[in-house]
Amino acid sequence: MKICNKMLAEGFGTFVLVLGGCGTALFGHVGFLGVALAFGLTVIAMAYGIGHVSGAHLNPAVSFGVWVNGRMSFKEMLCYWCAQIIGAIIAGAVLLAVWKAAGMGSTGVFAANGFGVDFQVAAGVEAGYMNVGWAGAFIVEAVLTFVFLMVILGATDERSNTKAAGLAIGLTLTLIHLVSIPLTNTSVNPARSISQAIFSDCTTWSACGQLWLFIVAPLVGAAVAGLFYKCVAPKEK
């Protein structure tokens, strides 16, 4: 498959992921459980919809972990990153247009990721978010991304039952959201974090100011998973 086809697939898939997951968070009124399911179901849909084209990474951290594991080239990874971030930003812009069309005023947190008391207050204490410091947020994001990549690398390993990979990956992402939405609003995906941060508008807290953590921590977790999977399941000579 040509790289341009893969990039189009990744851009579209990440667009759908952000539109479905963050859109549910913004407009769904379904609570943390509903948002977790929305992200998981979207990944399952994209895995079977475009997985045969690009692998349906939909996430720069996933592509990074796959590259560290030796399953894609550095150039291809960079192309995936560009497509994923662009797709996510377009989805964020669509959500913003819908938000404005509905006359909802300031976007506020706008489903962005965050940590600490400022984020807790900005999102609304009554919403159920916890006051987690930057170190705790970093651990949460890195560890859960590590878990996510281990499942992805295992489920898509040619030695496993890859037909069930999409379901396993989507359900894992649902579980990850159930654990971490109250803590960081769940990133494990730098593209998703970037898209919402740039459209957020809050006077008491800056999503862009905390964005570094939701880029660095997932990449660290993904890199460790990419290396660790080589130890867990080494290729037979």
PDB file of N, CA and C in Angstrom, residues 3 38 54 116 142 152 172 186 199 221:
ATOM      1  N   ILE A   3       2.264   5.066   0.636  1.00  0.00           N
ATOM      2  CA  ILE A   3       2.263   5.860   1.852  1.00  0.00           C
ATOM      3  C   ILE A   3       1.157   6.907   1.842  1.00  0.00           C
ATOM      4  N   ALA A  38     -17.376   5.254  23.948  1.00  0.00           N
ATOM      5  CA  ALA A  38     -17.296   5.948  22.655  1.00  0.00           C
ATOM      6  C   ALA A  38     -15.903   5.835  22.057  1.00  0.00           C
ATOM      7  N   SER A  54      -3.760   0.931   6.753  1.00  0.00           N
ATOM      8  CA  SER A  54      -2.653   1.559   7.486  1.00  0.00           C
ATOM      9  C   SER A  54      -2.335   0.908   8.820  1.00  0.00           C
ATOM     10  N   GLY A 116      -4.084  18.545  38.048  1.00  0.00           N
ATOM     11  CA  GLY A 116      -3.942  19.527  39.113  1.00  0.00           C
ATOM     12  C   GLY A 116      -5.240  20.215  39.473  1.00  0.00           C
ATOM     13  N   ALA A 142       1.833   7.430  31.135  1.00  0.00           N
ATOM     14  CA  ALA A 142       2.902   6.564  30.626  1.00  0.00           C
ATOM     15  C   ALA A 142       2.563   5.091  30.823  1.00  0.00           C
ATOM     16  N   ILE A 152      -1.672  -3.863  21.761  1.00  0.00           N
ATOM     17  CA  ILE A 152      -1.632  -3.644  20.312  1.00  0.00           C
ATOM     18  C   ILE A 152      -0.559  -4.510  19.651  1.00  0.00           C
ATOM     19  N   THR A 172      -9.546  -2.581  25.275  1.00  0.00           N
ATOM     20  CA  THR A 172      -8.455  -2.109  26.137  1.00  0.00           C
ATOM     21  C   THR A 172      -8.500  -0.598  26.284  1.00  0.00           C
ATOM     22  N   THR A 186      -7.951  11.369  30.289  1.00  0.00           N
ATOM     23  CA  THR A 186      -7.386  10.351  29.392  1.00  0.00           C
ATOM     24  C   THR A 186      -6.880  10.889  28.062  1.00  0.00           C
ATOM     25  N   PHE A 199      -8.182  24.353  20.943  1.00  0.00           N
ATOM     26  CA  PHE A 199      -9.511  24.949  20.826  1.00  0.00           C
ATOM     27  C   PHE A 199     -10.156  25.223  22.188  1.00  0.00           C
ATOM     28  N   GLY A 221       5.808   5.861  27.441  1.00  0.00           N
ATOM     29  CA  GLY A 221       5.155   4.571  27.662  1.00  0.00           C
ATOM     30  C   GLY A 221       5.183   3.691  26.433  1.00  0.00           C
TER      31      GLY A 221
END
